[in-house]
mmCIF file of C-alpha atoms in Angstrom:
data_model
loop_
_atom_site.group_PDB
_atom_site.id
_atom_site.type_symbol
_atom_site.label_atom_id
_atom_site.label_comp_id
_atom_site.label_asym_id
_atom_site.label_seq_id
_atom_site.Cartn_x
_atom_site.Cartn_y
_atom_site.Cartn_z
ATOM 1 C CA MET P 956 100.254 -2.407 22.819
ATOM 2 C CA GLN P 957 99.692 -2.598 19.177
ATOM 3 C CA VAL P 958 99.430 0.636 17.270
ATOM 4 C CA ASN P 959 96.935 -0.476 14.658
ATOM 5 C CA GLN P 960 94.147 -1.508 17.112
ATOM 6 C CA LYS P 961 92.412 0.246 19.916
ATOM 7 C CA GLY P 962 92.944 -1.048 23.364
ATOM 8 C CA GLU P 963 95.211 -3.419 25.234
ATOM 9 C CA PHE P 964 96.203 -6.442 23.156
ATOM 10 C CA THR P 965 99.024 -9.067 23.710
ATOM 11 C CA ASP P 966 100.679 -10.828 20.719
ATOM 12 C CA ILE P 967 101.435 -14.587 21.480
ATOM 13 C CA THR P 968 104.841 -14.951 19.672
ATOM 14 C CA TYR P 969 106.025 -18.290 18.357
ATOM 15 C CA LEU P 970 108.379 -18.537 21.321
ATOM 16 C CA PHE P 971 105.523 -18.673 24.009
ATOM 17 C CA LEU P 972 103.739 -21.236 21.640
ATOM 18 C CA ALA P 973 106.847 -23.343 21.313
ATOM 19 C CA LEU P 974 107.267 -23.250 25.327
ATOM 20 C CA ILE P 975 103.587 -24.262 26.017
ATOM 21 C CA PRO P 976 104.443 -28.046 26.315
ATOM 22 C CA GLY P 977 106.862 -26.994 29.322
ATOM 23 C CA VAL P 978 103.689 -26.050 31.220
ATOM 24 C CA PHE P 979 102.521 -29.637 31.197
ATOM 25 C CA LEU P 980 105.644 -30.805 33.024
ATOM 26 C CA PHE P 981 104.050 -29.259 36.153
ATOM 27 C CA LEU P 982 100.616 -30.812 35.928
ATOM 28 C CA PRO P 983 100.085 -34.059 38.030
ATOM 29 C CA SER P 984 99.659 -37.125 35.891
ATOM 30 C CA LYS P 985 99.169 -40.766 36.758
ATOM 31 C CA LYS P 986 100.579 -41.796 33.231
ATOM 32 C CA LYS P 987 103.894 -43.004 33.174
ATOM 33 C CA TRP P 988 104.736 -41.869 29.721
ATOM 34 C CA PHE P 989 103.335 -38.316 30.056
ATOM 35 C CA HIS P 990 106.452 -36.522 31.320
ATOM 36 C CA PRO P 991 108.963 -38.298 29.291
ATOM 37 C CA GLY P 992 106.779 -37.475 26.282
ATOM 38 C CA ILE P 993 106.611 -33.682 27.154
ATOM 39 C CA VAL P 994 110.513 -33.737 27.653
ATOM 40 C CA GLY P 995 110.891 -35.418 24.332
ATOM 41 C CA ILE P 996 108.730 -32.651 22.405
ATOM 42 C CA LEU P 997 110.555 -29.921 24.461
ATOM 43 C CA ILE P 998 114.100 -31.558 23.220
ATOM 44 C CA PHE P 999 112.639 -31.727 19.803
ATOM 45 C CA GLU P 1000 111.859 -28.020 19.810
ATOM 46 C CA ILE P 1001 115.129 -27.006 20.938
ATOM 47 C CA LEU P 1002 116.917 -28.982 18.295
ATOM 48 C CA TYR P 1003 114.540 -27.820 15.604
ATOM 49 C CA PHE P 1004 114.186 -23.986 16.526
ATOM 50 C CA ILE P 1005 117.854 -23.297 18.070
ATOM 51 C CA VAL P 1006 120.496 -25.641 16.762
ATOM 52 C CA ILE P 1007 121.089 -24.746 13.081
ATOM 53 C CA PRO P 1008 122.533 -28.202 11.896
ATOM 54 C CA THR P 1009 119.498 -30.075 13.313
ATOM 55 C CA GLN P 1010 117.244 -27.578 11.789
ATOM 56 C CA VAL P 1011 118.575 -28.216 8.421
ATOM 57 C CA PHE P 1012 118.373 -32.105 9.159
ATOM 58 C CA PHE P 1013 114.674 -31.854 10.262
ATOM 59 C CA THR P 1014 113.665 -29.472 7.408
ATOM 60 C CA ASP P 1015 115.054 -32.015 4.865
ATOM 61 C CA ILE P 1016 113.285 -34.805 6.477
ATOM 62 C CA PHE P 1017 109.864 -33.030 6.478
ATOM 63 C CA ASN P 1018 110.482 -31.929 2.905
ATOM 64 C CA GLN P 1019 110.268 -35.536 2.018
ATOM 65 C CA ILE P 1020 106.922 -36.101 3.493
ATOM 66 C CA PRO P 1021 104.184 -35.759 0.914
ATOM 67 C CA LEU P 1022 100.933 -33.800 2.062
ATOM 68 C CA PRO P 1023 97.761 -35.392 1.391
ATOM 69 C CA LEU P 1024 96.387 -32.516 -0.720
#
């Protein structure tokens, strides 16, 4: 429950948004690359959000990518 809004509201935290690709593991798919791709995304999220040395590594890599704006 949020104290600044009337009614029942649920916050979707970053943890739930990060674990959404895990739901796709249980969907049936005929593509051979589908499940390894989802597992790869989950491994990347674990490395980026949980393991500190790889978080610094990926942050340095992402800092070198220029944005189009």
